[in-house]
Amino acid sequence: MRQLIAGNWKMNGLLAEAEALAEDVAAGAEGLSCDLLVCPPATVICTVADVVAGAPFAPVAIGGQDCHAAASGAHTGDLSAAMLRDAGATWVILGHSERRTDHAETDSVVHAKVLAAVAAGLTPIVCVGETEAERLDGRQEAVVGAQLAGSLPVDFAGVVAYEPVWAIGTGRTPTEADVAAMHAFIRAALLRHLGEAGRLVLILYGGSVKPSNAAALLALPEVGGALVGGASLVAADFLAIARAAQAA
Ligand code: PEP
């Protein structure tokens, strides 16, 4: 299976910046053997979609960073999955730790959002990961196992991203052995939860991935790609990570 390198731009990028970044990513995407995805702020999805549609090389997919569980209605400030699809997205990140923290999103909320995303034709990337305190207590597998069980429907056919909360935006990463162990744990949990279909779910690693550590992380067993935050805002760094995926 091809690895997926996904960029989470978070709350960064006015129109001109997003356009320039998308142009640089699209221009460098030629010849990659991994799949590329960028998840810009919703306000610039249409702009990024236009850039990508006009690019001569391998397509770059576009995703949202969240969606509401409802299809429409009185939810001021929220966006439905169909709105993201309409704007040009085909993917959506769900249950990112920043959403779980900033918006108190529970596993059951994430579960409902996964159903809404799939109904609207979006492929969900469901994020799971333990806090530093939970890892220090040795509870990382219990935490991630519960997040998977609570967030994924039994017919889940999207992507899972393992993102230890303490590694996001900190420059710190788990050891390679810890990443491999958690990805093996997640694969086993997916097989229990989804049956044989669990073998087809890509498991991304996310948390301070950069050009200097990407090759080692992406070569680990059961690492199906990366979810990249900070480094995805610099096209050269994002593309360097994508080239590391190709070599893995
Ligand atoms: C993220 O927020 O999904 C992420 C992985 O961020 P960073 O790469 O900056 O740690």
Short mmCIF file of C-alpha atoms and ligand atoms in Angstrom, two decimals:
data_model
loop_
_atom_site.label_atom_id
_atom_site.label_comp_id
_atom_site.label_asym_id
_atom_site.label_seq_id
_atom_site.Cartn_x
_atom_site.Cartn_y
_atom_site.Cartn_z
CA MET A 1 0.00 0.00 0.00
CA ARG A 2 1.27 3.51 -0.77
CA GLN A 3 2.11 5.60 2.22
CA LEU A 4 0.07 8.75 2.84
CA ILE A 5 1.76 12.00 3.82
CA ALA A 6 -0.86 14.39 5.16
CA GLY A 7 -0.27 18.02 6.07
CA ASN A 8 -2.37 19.62 8.80
CA TRP A 9 -2.07 23.37 8.29
CA LYS A 10 -4.18 24.03 11.40
CA MET A 11 -5.24 27.70 11.81
CA ASN A 12 -2.56 29.04 9.48
CA GLY A 13 -2.80 30.63 6.08
CA LEU A 14 -4.55 33.62 4.58
CA LEU A 15 -5.59 33.30 0.95
CA ALA A 16 -2.32 34.45 -0.62
CA GLU A 17 -0.17 32.31 1.68
CA ALA A 18 -2.33 29.25 1.16
CA GLU A 19 -2.26 29.71 -2.59
CA ALA A 20 1.53 30.00 -2.63
CA LEU A 21 2.02 26.99 -0.36
CA ALA A 22 -0.38 24.86 -2.40
CA GLU A 23 1.38 25.88 -5.62
CA ASP A 24 4.78 24.90 -4.21
CA VAL A 25 3.51 21.56 -2.90
CA ALA A 26 1.75 20.74 -6.17
CA ALA A 27 4.79 21.74 -8.22
CA GLY A 28 7.01 19.39 -6.19
CA ALA A 29 4.67 16.43 -6.23
CA GLU A 30 5.93 14.99 -9.51
CA GLY A 31 7.34 11.50 -9.30
CA LEU A 32 6.42 10.80 -5.69
CA SER A 33 5.28 7.29 -4.98
CA CYS A 34 3.36 8.20 -1.84
CA ASP A 35 -0.03 9.92 -1.71
CA LEU A 36 -0.10 13.58 -0.67
CA LEU A 37 -2.88 15.29 1.23
CA VAL A 38 -3.11 18.85 2.53
CA CYS A 39 -5.68 19.93 5.11
CA PRO A 40 -5.90 23.74 5.02
CA PRO A 41 -8.26 25.95 7.01
CA ALA A 42 -11.78 25.69 5.59
CA THR A 43 -11.70 29.30 4.38
CA VAL A 44 -9.04 28.45 1.78
CA ILE A 45 -10.14 24.97 0.68
CA CYS A 46 -11.69 26.34 -2.53
CA THR A 47 -8.52 28.27 -3.36
CA VAL A 48 -6.29 25.27 -2.70
CA ALA A 49 -8.65 23.08 -4.74
CA ASP A 50 -8.30 25.47 -7.69
CA VAL A 51 -4.50 25.39 -7.44
CA VAL A 52 -4.39 21.61 -7.24
CA ALA A 53 -6.83 21.19 -10.12
CA GLY A 54 -4.58 23.32 -12.31
CA ALA A 55 -1.36 21.50 -11.40
CA PRO A 56 0.24 19.43 -14.14
CA PHE A 57 1.53 16.60 -11.93
CA ALA A 58 0.33 14.03 -9.45
CA PRO A 59 -2.78 15.24 -7.73
CA VAL A 60 -2.65 16.46 -4.17
CA ALA A 61 -5.77 15.58 -2.22
CA ILE A 62 -7.48 18.09 0.06
CA GLY A 63 -9.00 17.57 3.47
CA GLY A 64 -10.82 19.49 6.15
CA GLN A 65 -9.64 19.62 9.76
CA ASP A 66 -12.99 18.87 11.38
CA CYS A 67 -16.69 18.63 10.53
CA HIS A 68 -19.94 18.68 12.48
CA ALA A 69 -21.80 15.43 13.06
CA ALA A 70 -25.07 16.89 11.76
CA ALA A 71 -25.82 17.32 8.07
CA SER A 72 -27.18 20.85 8.55
CA GLY A 73 -28.98 23.00 11.07
CA ALA A 74 -28.57 25.49 13.89
CA HIS A 75 -24.86 25.06 14.65
CA THR A 76 -23.38 28.53 14.41
CA GLY A 77 -19.80 28.57 13.23
CA ASP A 78 -19.68 24.87 12.35
CA LEU A 79 -19.27 23.19 8.99
CA SER A 80 -20.94 20.04 7.74
CA ALA A 81 -19.07 17.27 5.98
CA ALA A 82 -21.07 18.01 2.81
CA MET A 83 -19.88 21.65 2.91
CA LEU A 84 -16.26 20.47 2.99
CA ARG A 85 -16.97 18.08 0.12
CA ASP A 86 -18.67 20.87 -1.81
CA ALA A 87 -15.63 23.12 -1.32
CA GLY A 88 -13.27 20.51 -2.77
CA ALA A 89 -12.23 18.29 0.13
CA THR A 90 -12.31 14.51 -0.07
CA TRP A 91 -10.77 13.84 3.35
CA VAL A 92 -11.29 15.13 6.87
CA ILE A 93 -9.21 14.93 10.05
CA LEU A 94 -11.36 14.00 13.04
CA GLY A 95 -10.64 13.79 16.76
CA HIS A 96 -7.36 15.70 16.60
CA SER A 97 -6.08 16.20 20.14
CA GLU A 98 -6.47 19.97 19.72
CA ARG A 99 -10.17 19.42 19.00
CA ARG A 100 -10.46 16.97 21.89
CA THR A 101 -8.84 19.56 24.21
CA ASP A 102 -10.14 22.88 22.86
CA HIS A 103 -13.67 21.66 22.13
CA ALA A 104 -14.05 18.83 24.64
CA GLU A 105 -14.65 16.30 21.87
CA THR A 106 -15.32 12.84 23.24
CA ASP A 107 -14.93 9.52 21.46
CA SER A 108 -18.68 9.33 20.89
CA VAL A 109 -18.64 12.78 19.25
CA VAL A 110 -15.78 11.63 17.02
CA HIS A 111 -17.73 8.45 16.21
CA ALA A 112 -20.74 10.52 15.10
CA LYS A 113 -18.49 12.75 12.99
CA VAL A 114 -16.96 9.72 11.29
CA LEU A 115 -20.44 8.56 10.26
CA ALA A 116 -21.28 12.05 8.96
CA ALA A 117 -18.02 12.29 7.03
CA VAL A 118 -18.48 8.94 5.33
CA ALA A 119 -22.11 9.75 4.48
CA ALA A 120 -20.90 12.90 2.72
CA GLY A 121 -18.20 11.09 0.76
CA LEU A 122 -15.19 12.11 2.86
CA THR A 123 -12.50 9.70 4.03
CA PRO A 124 -11.89 10.26 7.75
CA ILE A 125 -8.50 10.33 9.45
CA VAL A 126 -9.21 9.57 13.10
CA CYS A 127 -6.54 10.77 15.53
CA VAL A 128 -5.73 8.94 18.73
CA GLY A 129 -2.92 9.34 21.23
CA GLU A 130 -2.02 9.53 24.88
CA THR A 131 -0.93 12.49 26.98
CA GLU A 132 2.48 12.55 28.59
CA ALA A 133 1.01 11.77 32.02
CA GLU A 134 -0.80 8.76 30.60
CA ARG A 135 2.41 7.45 29.04
CA LEU A 136 4.38 8.01 32.23
CA ASP A 137 1.71 5.96 34.02
CA GLY A 138 2.08 3.19 31.44
CA ARG A 139 -1.54 3.68 30.34
CA GLN A 140 -0.88 4.56 26.68
CA GLU A 141 -2.32 1.31 25.27
CA ALA A 142 -5.40 1.46 27.48
CA VAL A 143 -6.02 5.08 26.41
CA VAL A 144 -5.48 4.51 22.69
CA GLY A 145 -7.47 1.24 22.78
CA ALA A 146 -10.42 3.04 24.35
CA GLN A 147 -10.21 5.89 21.83
CA LEU A 148 -10.26 3.41 18.94
CA ALA A 149 -13.15 1.41 20.38
CA GLY A 150 -15.15 4.55 21.07
CA SER A 151 -14.40 6.47 17.88
CA LEU A 152 -14.46 3.90 15.09
CA PRO A 153 -17.68 2.43 13.69
CA VAL A 154 -17.54 -1.33 13.09
CA ASP A 155 -17.38 -0.80 9.33
CA PHE A 156 -14.64 1.87 9.52
CA ALA A 157 -12.70 2.15 6.27
CA GLY A 158 -10.69 5.32 6.84
CA VAL A 159 -7.24 6.05 8.24
CA VAL A 160 -6.02 6.16 11.85
CA ALA A 161 -3.33 8.61 12.97
CA TYR A 162 -1.38 7.82 16.13
CA GLU A 163 -0.40 11.18 17.57
CA PRO A 164 1.02 11.17 21.08
CA VAL A 165 -0.26 14.48 22.46
CA TRP A 166 3.08 15.30 24.06
CA ALA A 167 4.86 14.99 20.69
CA ILE A 168 2.62 17.43 18.81
CA GLY A 169 4.39 20.69 18.09
CA THR A 170 7.04 20.05 20.74
CA GLY A 171 9.95 18.75 18.67
CA ARG A 172 9.88 15.58 20.79
CA THR A 173 9.09 12.14 19.39
CA PRO A 174 8.69 8.73 20.99
CA THR A 175 11.52 6.26 20.45
CA GLU A 176 11.31 4.21 17.29
CA ALA A 177 10.62 1.16 19.47
CA ASP A 178 7.72 2.95 21.15
CA VAL A 179 6.24 4.01 17.80
CA ALA A 180 6.56 0.46 16.44
CA ALA A 181 5.00 -1.01 19.59
CA MET A 182 2.03 1.36 19.48
CA HIS A 183 1.44 0.80 15.77
CA ALA A 184 1.49 -2.98 16.34
CA PHE A 185 -0.98 -2.50 19.20
CA ILE A 186 -3.26 -0.37 16.97
CA ARG A 187 -3.13 -2.95 14.17
CA ALA A 188 -4.15 -5.70 16.57
CA ALA A 189 -6.97 -3.52 17.93
CA LEU A 190 -8.18 -2.77 14.38
CA LEU A 191 -8.24 -6.47 13.54
CA ARG A 192 -10.26 -7.20 16.67
CA HIS A 193 -12.65 -4.32 16.01
CA LEU A 194 -13.02 -4.56 12.22
CA GLY A 195 -12.04 -8.14 11.39
CA GLU A 196 -9.90 -8.66 8.29
CA ALA A 197 -10.84 -5.16 7.05
CA GLY A 198 -8.64 -3.87 9.86
CA ARG A 199 -5.62 -4.97 7.87
CA LEU A 200 -6.37 -2.37 5.17
CA VAL A 201 -6.48 0.67 7.45
CA LEU A 202 -3.40 2.86 7.10
CA ILE A 203 -1.93 3.88 10.45
CA LEU A 204 -0.14 7.24 10.24
CA TYR A 205 2.34 8.49 12.79
CA GLY A 206 2.04 12.17 13.78
CA GLY A 207 3.96 14.34 16.21
CA SER A 208 7.00 16.47 15.32
CA VAL A 209 7.70 14.68 12.04
CA LYS A 210 10.33 16.62 10.09
CA PRO A 211 12.75 15.94 7.26
CA SER A 212 15.47 14.80 9.65
CA ASN A 213 13.41 12.08 11.37
CA ALA A 214 10.91 11.14 8.65
CA ALA A 215 12.88 8.35 6.99
CA ALA A 216 13.43 6.47 10.25
CA LEU A 217 9.83 6.86 11.40
CA LEU A 218 8.33 5.96 8.03
CA ALA A 219 10.44 2.81 7.74
CA LEU A 220 8.97 1.32 10.94
CA PRO A 221 6.60 -1.63 10.63
CA GLU A 222 2.92 -0.70 10.42
CA VAL A 223 3.69 2.99 9.83
CA GLY A 224 1.59 3.79 6.78
CA GLY A 225 2.55 7.43 6.48
CA ALA A 226 2.65 10.62 8.51
CA LEU A 227 0.35 13.36 9.71
CA VAL A 228 2.51 16.47 9.68
CA GLY A 229 1.71 19.76 11.39
CA GLY A 230 4.40 22.43 11.57
CA ALA A 231 6.60 21.01 8.84
CA SER A 232 3.69 20.96 6.38
CA LEU A 233 3.71 24.77 6.34
CA VAL A 234 7.06 24.78 4.53
CA ALA A 235 6.68 23.17 1.12
CA ALA A 236 10.33 22.07 0.92
CA ASP A 237 10.06 20.31 4.29
CA PHE A 238 6.73 18.69 3.50
CA LEU A 239 8.07 17.43 0.17
CA ALA A 240 11.27 16.17 1.81
CA ILE A 241 9.11 14.12 4.20
CA ALA A 242 7.15 12.82 1.19
CA ARG A 243 10.38 11.75 -0.48
CA ALA A 244 11.35 9.89 2.69
CA ALA A 245 8.06 8.03 2.46
CA GLN A 246 8.85 7.03 -1.06
CA ALA A 247 12.10 5.46 0.08
CA ALA A 248 10.56 3.60 3.02
C1 PEP B 1 -0.44 17.62 14.27
O1 PEP B 1 -0.91 18.58 14.85
O2 PEP B 1 -1.20 16.81 13.72
C2 PEP B 1 1.00 17.46 14.26
C3 PEP B 1 1.45 16.27 14.02
O3 PEP B 1 1.76 18.58 14.51
P1 PEP B 1 3.36 18.68 14.48
O4 PEP B 1 3.86 17.93 13.26
O5 PEP B 1 3.64 20.14 14.41
O6 PEP B 1 3.85 18.03 15.74
#
